[in-house]
Amino acid sequence: MSAPRTLLDKIWDNHVVYTPPGELPLLYIDRHLVHDVTSPQAFEGLRLAGRKVRRPEATFATPDHNVPTTDRRLPIADPVSKQQIDTLRANCREFGIRLYDLGDADQGIVHVIGPELGITQPGMTIVCGDSHTATHGALGALAFGIGTSEVEHVLATQTLRQAKPKSLEVRVDGRLAPGVTAKDLVLYLIGRLSTEGGTGYVIEYTGPCIRGLGMEQRMTVCNMSIEAGARAGMIAPDAITFDYMRGREFAPKDFDKAVTAWEKLPTDAGAVYDRVEVFQGGDVVPQVTWGTNPAQVTGVDAVVPDPDAFGDPNDRSSAARALDYMGLARGTKIVDIPLDRVFIGSCTNSRIEDLRAAADVVKGYRVAANVHAMVVPGSGRVKRQAEEEGLDRVFREAGFEWREAGCSMCLGMNPDTLSPGQRCASTSNRNFEGRQGKGGRTHLVSPAMAAAAAVTGHFVDIRGWEYK
Amino acid sequence: MQPFTTHTGIVGSLDRANVDTDQIIPKQFLKRIERTGFGQFLFCDWRFQADGSPNPEFELNRPEAKGATILLARRNFGCGSSREHAPWALADYGFRVVIAPTFADIFFNNCLQNGMLPIRLSEDDVAELFRRAAAAAAAGSQYRLHVDLKACTVADDAGFSRSFTVDPFRRQCLLEGLDDIGLSLRHADRIAAWEAAHGLPAVAG
């Protein structure tokens, strides 16, 4: 009998094509997702070298980063953005790649539409020129972000040169308390693992708390693995995964046969991870970031920390710099931080369950007078579904803007940005300096926490919310 | 790819941890469809004041960093987004080497794809380099390092010398300036055989 293997071992072993002597292994890539920002130079490289795309049918493209979220019938106002979108169109035409273009009913954030269309499947290797590709690991795939040169390598060869990463089991026992979400859990985990605690590792999230999460919540957790430094996060496929996959457009035609194969993927009993970290789901309270990286996070019931209280000199200077940038005084209660903007969206939290959770909070309330709030669904499908359920009306009636699908103010490449000094409760994944706009101040929270903050104009503990 | 064998250059000190790629090259400059011309936007939000003039407080704008080609930083350099525009911007600005205690994985790989050498040294060694660079600046001079990828060493003229490690394949690619797509395509027959043997899942539609 062969030695027990982890989920990572199995997918890795299944995909190593060949290891040339003295070189890095060639890892086969099953699915390649392409977007507007990190692909033009890769296609140009192919053209210059006279190379083709090896498997255009395994390559899927959509514009998301740089697209307007306002009326799609209007032309793109920014000529440089328009050129980048036009370039993606021309490249997909030239190389025969399926494109979910602006105006296509299924256009959306690449990490939302991959799982939604069934492009993402358990056991696959999936890459994209985007660090949040880790999202797809929620379905039991090995999925990670790559740079543009690697995008070109995958386009040309359908493989990647990769050293095998180490495995890190992050086991979460127990269960989340009511009002505490997957977003709170992953922010909590990043706070404890640090922004580089997962560097060099693929995280496999295990344990009863993880198993108890629905598919979209699992995506939220895996999505932010990169914020702990791990290129990939994954969760072993189970009945929840299979139920999610069933009936999706690109799901295997012989579904039962596929399930039989997928059932063999979970980590074997006795398999050894390179490292194990254990947490308790019951310890997690709703989280709010106070600094300029996602590990600078605390509970909504806490205060902005004192930088001098950090033992490590790097942490101390980072915290001091962060408080200066964020315009926050040490000791300030998190619930006393006032807000100017609220953003509900991004590949972390723009799926239907996220929007339902936010709408439940908002229902019967109005957005605070001093707050500008917007909801940006993750895809055309999410938007349609939400409209069928009447969620758009809940948001609009409360004073939220209801937008078209895209990355939007998660990174502010399009016109959706913060002005200098504006403070935003955001369901996105990065609170870096200037991420949502130069001088903008980002606090990462769950969709429910963002919705409640929009109503009250400051952070509130969602566990005490009065739902109407 | 531009080969990297040896390099002697001036050190630019950036005494910060967790420098993310959003800082290295802010998103408003990612709309270009070329690989070139990003140097002018490097560290844009830190480097320039609101009126567009250079920020004299920013480390790389100080006289001792003028002409720097070796960037010295604290741990977890290059975290965040996968944007290869970050190493493109560093290279276009003139950097050939980045030294830090740790790097984010994607950024580290992206450097190696662009003839730029990321060197991991211990936290103590990096602290020592910061001290030496600061001492040189205090004396009104610039601090230089010699990097030798063949020997895998980094050294100054005053007795500091350390070896570093880099993946042997990546090292060879850098030394010879190899196109790794070309190298991988040499194995196209094996890739085809793998595809045939694995009965690729049919892609619907």
XYZ file of C-alpha atoms in Angstrom:
673
model
C 0.000 0.000 0.000
C 1.242 3.455 -0.836
C 1.986 5.957 1.913
C -0.893 8.157 3.069
C -1.024 11.397 1.119
C -2.490 14.859 1.613
C -4.938 16.505 -0.776
C -2.013 18.610 -2.025
C 0.175 15.509 -2.553
C -2.534 13.838 -4.614
C -3.225 16.780 -6.898
C 0.484 17.466 -7.248
C 1.349 13.853 -8.092
C -1.500 13.762 -10.612
C -0.124 16.761 -12.489
C 3.653 16.469 -12.656
C 4.344 15.886 -16.352
C 8.087 15.515 -16.108
C 11.036 16.732 -14.090
C 13.945 17.377 -16.446
C 17.283 16.583 -14.759
C 18.501 19.608 -12.783
C 15.363 21.592 -13.544
C 12.074 22.371 -11.837
C 9.128 20.017 -12.474
C 6.658 20.796 -15.239
C 3.252 20.907 -13.594
C 0.257 20.426 -15.885
C -2.364 23.166 -15.658
C -5.984 22.105 -16.211
C -7.622 25.508 -16.327
C -6.201 28.927 -17.069
C -8.242 32.018 -16.226
C -7.286 35.264 -17.893
C -8.296 38.870 -17.180
C -7.671 42.311 -18.594
C -4.760 43.604 -16.502
C -2.113 40.888 -16.328
C -2.478 39.338 -19.782
C -1.658 41.869 -22.558
C 2.111 41.518 -22.171
C 1.826 37.715 -22.131
C -0.062 37.616 -25.424
C 2.419 40.105 -26.877
C 5.230 37.768 -25.815
C 3.552 34.881 -27.659
C 3.198 36.999 -30.781
C 6.834 38.129 -30.690
C 8.029 34.528 -30.362
C 5.543 33.200 -32.929
C 3.918 30.897 -30.353
C 0.333 29.685 -30.060
C -1.939 29.032 -27.094
C -1.594 25.307 -26.468
C -5.139 24.673 -25.155
C -7.400 27.616 -25.923
C -10.424 25.529 -24.879
C -8.982 25.213 -21.353
C -8.450 28.971 -21.161
C -11.240 31.343 -20.111
C -11.139 35.123 -20.135
C -13.198 37.956 -18.721
C -12.534 41.648 -18.139
C -13.007 42.512 -14.470
C -10.266 44.662 -12.929
C -10.510 47.685 -15.124
C -14.189 47.804 -16.080
C -16.710 50.501 -15.192
C -19.537 49.363 -12.893
C -21.920 52.030 -14.122
C -24.182 51.814 -17.176
C -22.663 49.236 -19.534
C -24.365 50.729 -22.578
C -22.073 53.736 -22.355
C -18.564 53.626 -23.821
C -15.622 53.311 -21.396
C -14.689 56.886 -20.582
C -10.992 56.329 -19.799
C -9.177 55.777 -23.138
C -6.325 53.838 -21.477
C -8.780 51.484 -19.761
C -10.661 51.091 -23.013
C -7.451 50.167 -24.795
C -6.737 47.440 -22.222
C -10.239 45.948 -22.576
C -10.031 46.180 -26.375
C -6.643 44.448 -26.231
C -8.143 41.540 -24.267
C -10.899 41.239 -26.881
C -8.420 41.266 -29.755
C -6.134 38.741 -28.044
C -9.000 36.344 -27.311
C -10.143 36.595 -30.924
C -6.645 36.063 -32.297
C -5.824 33.087 -30.061
C -9.282 31.495 -30.009
C -10.030 31.963 -26.308
C -13.563 32.065 -24.900
C -14.281 35.555 -23.567
C -17.061 36.572 -21.198
C -17.045 40.124 -22.439
C -18.612 43.267 -21.025
C -22.273 42.967 -21.886
C -22.157 39.153 -21.719
C -24.689 37.862 -19.201
C -21.964 35.839 -17.437
C -19.216 38.478 -17.246
C -17.892 39.010 -13.758
C -14.954 38.797 -11.410
C -12.825 35.927 -12.667
C -12.852 34.214 -9.254
C -16.616 34.456 -9.043
C -17.429 33.167 -12.509
C -14.920 30.262 -12.454
C -16.770 28.299 -9.766
C -20.170 29.639 -10.837
C -19.833 28.251 -14.366
C -18.316 24.975 -13.171
C -14.976 25.788 -14.815
C -13.389 25.225 -11.406
C -13.548 21.572 -10.364
C -12.157 19.426 -7.558
C -8.716 17.951 -8.161
C -7.774 20.422 -10.876
C -4.769 22.686 -11.155
C -5.959 26.207 -11.881
C -3.927 29.357 -12.378
C -4.638 32.981 -13.150
C -2.535 36.116 -13.229
C -4.086 37.217 -9.980
C -3.147 36.468 -6.397
C -6.726 35.731 -5.339
C -6.805 32.639 -7.527
C -6.515 30.870 -4.171
C -10.326 31.240 -4.063
C -10.832 28.197 -6.308
C -9.146 25.942 -3.760
C -12.437 25.993 -1.875
C -13.637 23.323 -4.311
C -10.658 21.077 -3.634
C -8.513 22.350 -6.489
C -4.889 23.475 -6.358
C -5.276 27.058 -7.514
C -2.755 29.862 -7.276
C -1.813 33.233 -8.677
C 1.024 33.724 -11.123
C 2.848 36.616 -12.775
C 2.508 37.668 -16.382
C 5.628 35.787 -17.536
C 4.117 32.645 -16.039
C 0.789 33.443 -17.746
C 2.719 33.417 -21.010
C 4.381 30.129 -20.030
C 1.008 28.513 -19.331
C -0.538 29.878 -22.520
C 2.343 28.429 -24.553
C 2.877 25.112 -22.764
C -0.202 24.433 -20.551
C 2.364 23.787 -17.798
C 4.212 25.733 -15.172
C 7.704 25.331 -13.718
C 7.044 24.813 -10.041
C 8.831 23.521 -7.000
C 6.418 21.634 -4.793
C 5.232 23.895 -1.969
C 5.134 22.752 1.639
C 1.819 21.827 3.237
C 0.265 23.669 6.165
C -2.823 22.263 7.824
C -4.916 24.983 9.402
C -7.426 23.075 11.468
C -10.367 24.949 12.924
C -12.269 23.062 15.593
C -15.642 23.916 17.031
C -18.017 26.233 15.240
C -18.549 29.914 14.564
C -20.882 31.798 16.887
C -24.041 33.367 15.431
C -23.200 36.571 13.541
C -19.615 35.454 12.929
C -18.853 34.671 9.285
C -16.189 33.077 7.119
C -14.734 36.556 6.552
C -14.270 37.044 10.276
C -12.707 33.618 10.528
C -10.145 34.209 7.790
C -9.247 37.689 9.080
C -8.781 36.148 12.531
C -6.559 33.414 11.072
C -4.440 35.940 9.131
C -4.061 37.999 12.292
C -2.580 34.987 14.013
C -0.574 33.494 11.141
C 0.781 36.964 10.119
C 1.043 38.281 6.562
C 3.913 35.916 5.826
C 3.091 32.964 8.057
C 1.960 30.955 5.031
C 4.805 31.914 2.680
C 6.135 28.829 0.922
C 3.085 26.780 1.943
C -0.214 25.669 0.537
C -2.797 25.862 3.316
C -5.315 23.069 3.666
C -8.160 24.209 5.896
C -9.603 21.302 7.878
C -11.708 20.607 10.920
C -15.372 20.692 11.854
C -15.672 24.474 11.675
C -14.472 24.482 8.042
C -16.622 21.480 7.117
C -19.610 23.374 8.470
C -19.110 26.256 6.044
C -21.128 26.466 2.829
C -19.394 26.594 -0.548
C -19.373 30.365 -0.887
C -18.069 30.823 2.651
C -15.296 28.366 1.884
C -14.389 30.525 -1.120
C -14.112 33.556 1.177
C -11.690 31.668 3.415
C -9.508 30.291 0.616
C -9.575 33.633 -1.221
C -7.604 35.366 1.519
C -4.942 32.657 1.936
C -2.572 34.906 -0.015
C -2.956 37.588 2.659
C -1.231 35.141 5.004
C 1.450 34.636 2.352
C 0.191 31.268 1.080
C -0.169 31.118 -2.680
C -2.969 28.591 -2.358
C -5.578 27.553 0.161
C -7.690 24.459 -0.254
C -10.540 22.545 1.319
C -11.132 18.859 0.619
C -14.221 18.259 -1.517
C -17.264 16.745 0.175
C -21.031 16.489 -0.309
C -21.320 20.293 -0.086
C -18.826 20.623 -2.941
C -20.537 18.007 -5.097
C -23.956 19.569 -4.547
C -22.527 22.917 -5.564
C -20.947 21.475 -8.730
C -23.990 19.552 -9.927
C -25.713 21.076 -12.933
C -23.138 23.814 -13.573
C -22.513 24.636 -17.201
C -19.005 23.149 -17.413
C -19.503 20.403 -14.842
C -18.522 16.929 -16.065
C -21.203 15.299 -18.192
C -20.775 11.976 -16.414
C -21.212 13.574 -13.039
C -21.434 10.431 -10.908
C -18.185 9.131 -12.353
C -16.539 12.457 -11.565
C -17.812 12.328 -7.987
C -16.339 8.860 -7.579
C -12.952 10.260 -8.611
C -13.313 13.379 -6.443
C -14.155 11.265 -3.404
C -10.613 9.895 -3.526
C -9.058 13.363 -3.175
C -9.340 14.118 0.563
C -6.223 13.716 2.676
C -5.676 10.120 3.797
C -5.768 9.234 7.468
C -2.197 9.326 8.754
C -0.882 11.661 6.067
C 1.657 14.130 7.418
C 1.622 17.873 6.810
C 4.824 19.892 6.960
C 3.204 22.075 9.600
C -0.045 22.141 11.560
C -1.781 25.060 13.275
C -4.962 24.579 15.303
C -7.599 27.192 16.111
C -11.006 27.274 17.791
C -13.945 28.569 15.764
C -15.684 29.631 18.975
C -12.861 32.106 19.722
C -13.667 34.234 16.683
C -15.636 37.454 17.095
C -16.557 39.833 14.233
C -13.285 41.297 12.937
C -12.261 44.774 11.791
C -8.834 45.693 10.422
C -7.306 48.831 11.934
C -4.066 48.992 9.938
C -2.616 48.771 6.458
C -2.200 45.036 6.082
C -4.830 42.359 6.692
C -2.995 40.932 9.721
C -3.482 44.244 11.519
C -6.907 43.178 12.703
C -8.864 42.954 15.916
C -12.334 42.169 17.255
C -15.128 44.711 16.896
C -15.344 44.739 20.706
C -11.708 45.829 21.060
C -9.735 49.065 20.683
C -7.102 50.308 18.235
C -3.901 48.820 19.666
C -0.891 50.621 21.026
C 2.052 50.146 18.621
C 4.462 50.164 21.559
C 2.769 47.019 22.859
C 4.120 44.937 19.953
C 7.225 42.950 20.865
C 8.727 42.719 17.399
C 10.416 45.933 16.141
C 9.083 45.417 12.584
C 5.544 45.017 13.934
C 6.000 48.080 16.126
C 7.146 50.371 13.320
C 4.539 48.944 10.920
C 1.774 49.581 13.438
C 2.944 53.129 14.157
C 3.127 53.891 10.444
C -0.297 52.302 9.914
C -1.996 54.355 12.648
C -0.479 57.500 11.168
C -1.756 56.616 7.685
C -5.152 55.521 8.988
C -5.577 58.639 11.107
C -6.364 56.565 14.190
C -5.371 57.119 17.809
C -4.330 54.166 19.927
C -7.021 53.149 22.403
C -9.915 54.293 20.205
C -12.843 51.891 20.445
C -13.405 50.159 17.107
C -17.136 50.947 17.354
C -16.306 54.663 17.655
C -14.589 54.819 14.246
C -16.782 56.891 11.881
C -17.067 56.019 8.194
C -17.501 57.897 4.926
C -17.899 55.010 2.510
C -19.067 51.409 2.441
C -18.107 48.954 -0.290
C -19.778 45.558 -0.567
C -18.160 43.522 -3.313
C -14.860 41.932 -4.516
C -13.818 38.328 -5.171
C -13.869 37.835 -1.394
C -17.471 38.823 -0.681
C -19.668 39.551 -3.709
C -21.554 36.275 -4.084
C -25.261 35.783 -3.561
C -24.962 34.649 0.067
C -22.839 37.710 0.841
C -25.464 39.988 -0.683
C -28.273 38.202 1.147
C -26.444 38.616 4.460
C -25.923 42.327 3.819
C -29.501 42.849 2.618
C -30.890 41.159 5.737
C -29.072 43.728 7.860
C -30.097 46.690 5.734
C -33.758 45.770 5.376
C -35.987 48.471 6.848
C -33.073 50.841 7.528
C -31.512 53.812 5.738
C -27.859 54.416 5.002
C -26.495 57.069 7.398
C -26.592 60.595 5.991
C -22.807 61.005 5.936
C -22.112 57.645 4.273
C -21.868 56.808 0.577
C -22.518 53.080 0.161
C -22.400 50.810 -2.851
C -22.960 47.169 -3.699
C -21.069 45.644 -6.618
C -22.200 42.083 -7.403
C -19.441 39.663 -8.352
C -20.941 38.601 -11.645
C -23.812 39.099 -14.018
C -25.376 35.921 -12.626
C -25.111 37.082 -9.039
C -26.669 40.383 -10.048
C -29.593 38.704 -11.811
C -30.166 36.310 -8.941
C -30.120 39.151 -6.438
C -32.611 41.102 -8.533
C -34.901 38.072 -8.764
C -34.831 37.904 -4.969
C -35.490 41.634 -4.665
C -32.197 42.327 -2.902
C -31.443 45.221 -5.238
C -34.624 46.927 -4.053
C -33.636 46.473 -0.413
C -30.277 48.074 -1.104
C -31.599 50.869 -3.305
C -34.410 51.760 -0.930
C -31.873 52.012 1.876
C -29.760 54.377 -0.187
C -27.079 52.030 -1.548
C -25.909 52.278 -5.150
C -26.472 49.037 -7.066
C -23.767 48.483 -9.678
C -22.651 46.226 -12.531
C -20.199 43.353 -11.909
C -16.447 43.897 -11.569
C -13.549 44.283 -9.142
C -14.495 47.916 -8.640
C -13.350 49.585 -5.434
C -11.466 46.562 -4.160
C -8.496 47.962 -6.044
C -9.918 51.113 -7.585
C -8.490 50.719 -11.078
C -11.782 51.906 -12.492
C -13.442 55.185 -11.446
C -14.685 53.628 -8.150
C -12.117 55.017 -5.714
C -11.803 56.638 -2.319
C -10.723 60.266 -2.074
C -7.736 61.093 0.137
C -8.644 60.753 3.801
C -11.953 58.970 3.178
C -12.601 56.046 5.465
C -14.275 52.927 4.105
C -15.768 49.753 5.555
C -15.006 47.270 2.820
C -15.764 43.597 2.256
C -12.664 43.306 0.046
C -9.340 41.678 0.865
C -6.625 44.339 1.114
C -6.303 47.397 3.307
C -2.933 48.453 1.889
C -2.089 52.149 1.746
C -3.801 53.664 -1.266
C -5.363 50.361 -2.324
C -8.854 51.828 -2.774
C -7.573 55.237 -3.832
C -4.598 57.390 -2.913
C -4.869 58.426 0.731
C -7.971 56.271 1.238
C -8.389 54.387 4.520
C -9.743 50.854 4.304
C -11.177 48.694 7.085
C -11.829 45.088 6.067
C -15.009 43.526 7.438
C -17.694 40.949 6.619
C -20.698 41.866 4.431
C -23.031 41.995 7.437
C -20.618 44.211 9.372
C -20.225 46.509 6.338
C -23.989 46.759 5.935
C -24.501 47.606 9.601
C -21.731 50.207 9.425
C -23.453 51.804 6.429
C -26.649 52.185 8.445
C -25.085 53.566 11.622
C -22.171 55.508 10.112
C -19.667 53.744 12.371
C -18.731 50.159 13.185
C -21.181 48.179 15.287
C -21.083 44.680 16.684
C -23.348 42.752 14.346
C -24.061 40.234 17.091
C -26.358 42.798 18.704
C -28.083 43.939 15.502
C -31.833 44.375 15.510
C -33.010 42.738 12.295
C -36.253 44.136 10.890
C 15.862 37.726 -20.536
C 18.813 39.885 -19.524
C 21.436 37.578 -17.994
C 22.610 38.174 -14.435
C 26.121 37.129 -13.494
C 27.764 39.710 -11.264
C 26.647 43.143 -10.211
C 28.245 45.943 -8.225
C 26.006 48.797 -7.248
C 24.846 51.423 -4.800
C 22.443 50.332 -2.075
C 19.121 52.090 -1.635
C 17.712 51.494 1.869
C 13.974 51.135 2.308
C 13.614 50.459 6.019
C 10.112 49.027 5.970
C 8.551 45.593 6.367
C 5.621 44.232 4.338
C 6.207 46.510 1.346
C 3.326 45.431 -0.890
C 3.140 45.510 -4.661
C 0.385 48.137 -4.459
C 3.076 50.461 -3.062
C 5.742 49.366 -5.513
C 3.456 50.203 -8.427
C 0.028 51.676 -7.642
C -2.945 50.347 -9.581
C -3.581 53.429 -11.695
C -0.453 52.525 -13.666
C -1.502 48.962 -14.462
C -3.564 49.981 -17.467
C -0.605 50.012 -19.833
C -0.278 47.058 -22.159
C 3.533 47.172 -22.405
C 6.237 45.731 -20.138
C 8.282 48.908 -20.249
C 8.086 52.430 -18.905
C 6.957 51.628 -15.360
C 10.039 53.027 -13.572
C 8.673 56.554 -13.540
C 5.763 55.303 -11.394
C 7.804 53.203 -8.929
C 6.703 53.865 -5.317
C 4.685 56.727 -6.754
C 2.579 57.479 -3.651
C 5.673 57.612 -1.424
C 8.121 59.134 -3.886
C 6.184 62.217 -4.925
C 4.338 64.953 -3.064
C 0.825 66.068 -3.915
C 2.162 68.671 -6.366
C 4.185 66.036 -8.216
C 7.581 67.113 -6.881
C 9.891 64.515 -5.309
C 9.237 63.872 -1.617
C 12.586 64.691 0.050
C 11.670 62.495 3.033
C 11.330 59.323 0.968
C 14.340 57.081 1.439
C 15.128 56.576 -2.241
C 15.041 60.331 -2.911
C 17.908 60.978 -0.485
C 21.364 61.760 -1.897
C 22.863 58.500 -0.600
C 20.383 56.488 -2.700
C 21.050 58.344 -5.938
C 21.795 55.854 -8.689
C 20.950 52.884 -6.430
C 20.695 49.520 -8.192
C 20.453 47.313 -5.086
C 17.335 47.695 -2.968
C 17.535 46.787 0.714
C 14.277 46.181 2.587
C 12.804 44.431 5.598
C 10.839 41.210 5.649
C 7.941 40.068 3.414
C 8.928 42.353 0.566
C 6.579 42.256 -2.437
C 3.512 40.914 -0.650
C 0.022 41.264 -2.067
C -0.971 41.387 -5.692
C 0.658 39.148 -8.325
C 1.282 42.108 -10.631
C 4.532 41.588 -12.503
C 4.434 45.333 -13.064
C 6.202 45.502 -9.657
C 9.489 43.935 -10.791
C 9.085 45.653 -14.173
C 8.940 48.997 -12.351
C 11.902 48.166 -10.101
C 13.970 47.012 -13.075
C 12.967 49.974 -15.224
C 13.990 52.329 -12.401
C 17.407 50.662 -12.404
C 17.313 47.996 -9.696
C 18.979 44.647 -10.457
C 18.984 43.188 -6.946
C 16.586 43.250 -3.989
C 17.838 42.083 -0.587
C 15.418 41.281 2.233
C 14.995 38.669 4.991
C 11.920 37.224 3.254
C 9.925 37.785 0.086
C 6.377 37.024 -0.961
C 6.348 33.954 -3.241
C 4.768 35.395 -6.364
C 6.930 38.515 -6.328
C 10.048 36.392 -5.807
C 9.218 34.290 -8.882
C 8.347 37.353 -10.916
C 11.785 38.867 -10.218
C 13.509 35.738 -11.450
C 11.543 35.949 -14.705
C 12.944 39.414 -15.343
C 16.674 39.178 -14.828
C 16.370 40.613 -11.346
C 17.894 38.815 -8.382
C 15.995 38.632 -5.066
C 18.405 37.676 -2.273
C 17.273 36.342 1.082
C 19.646 37.060 3.953
C 19.025 36.547 7.650
C 17.234 39.259 9.583
C 20.513 39.985 11.411
C 22.512 40.277 8.196
C 19.921 42.604 6.706
C 20.034 44.682 9.896
C 23.812 44.847 9.574
C 23.526 46.034 5.964
C 21.076 48.742 7.043
C 23.607 49.851 9.702
C 26.469 49.947 7.216
C 24.400 51.846 4.650
C 23.331 54.350 7.328
C 26.941 54.791 8.483
C 28.040 55.486 4.913
C 25.229 58.009 4.485
C 26.180 59.725 7.761
C 29.725 60.021 6.409
C 28.373 61.599 3.223
C 29.107 58.632 0.995
C 27.202 55.876 -0.717
C 27.227 52.226 0.276
C 28.149 49.653 -2.358
C 27.719 45.901 -2.555
C 29.131 43.301 -4.896
C 26.798 40.484 -5.901
C 28.140 37.366 -7.574
C 25.505 34.878 -8.737
C 28.116 32.338 -9.851
C 29.559 32.169 -6.351
C 26.220 33.081 -4.714
C 27.832 35.731 -2.545
C 27.088 39.298 -1.551
C 29.931 41.389 -0.139
C 31.020 44.945 0.578
C 34.508 46.499 0.647
C 34.715 46.464 4.425
C 34.601 42.820 5.359
C 30.917 41.933 5.034
C 30.494 38.769 2.984
C 27.649 36.297 2.996
C 26.531 33.502 0.756
C 22.942 33.053 -0.339
C 20.970 30.291 -1.956
C 18.815 30.308 -5.057
C 17.087 27.439 -6.834
C 19.724 25.842 -9.146
C 17.417 25.892 -12.189
C 16.436 29.522 -11.687
C 20.095 30.393 -11.123
C 21.089 28.765 -14.394
C 18.290 30.583 -16.241
C 19.504 33.894 -14.782
C 23.181 33.257 -15.489
C 22.475 32.393 -19.106
C 19.465 34.650 -19.632
C 17.435 31.615 -20.727
C 13.883 31.745 -22.039
C 12.180 29.142 -19.873
C 9.220 28.821 -22.243
C 11.670 27.678 -24.889
C 13.142 25.215 -22.383
C 9.718 23.842 -21.511
C 8.670 23.536 -25.145
C 11.567 21.130 -25.617
C 9.343 18.748 -23.680
C 6.256 19.309 -25.831
C 6.161 15.603 -26.683
C 6.024 14.674 -22.996
C 3.276 17.214 -22.405
C 1.299 15.734 -25.302
C 1.869 12.223 -23.957
C 0.662 13.314 -20.521
C -2.454 14.820 -22.065
C -3.121 11.638 -24.010
C -2.587 9.429 -20.963
C -4.783 11.465 -18.640
C -7.837 11.623 -20.822
C -8.321 15.317 -20.249
C -11.724 16.274 -18.988
C -13.653 17.430 -22.009
C -14.421 21.110 -21.939
C -18.107 21.566 -22.613
C -19.589 24.027 -25.028
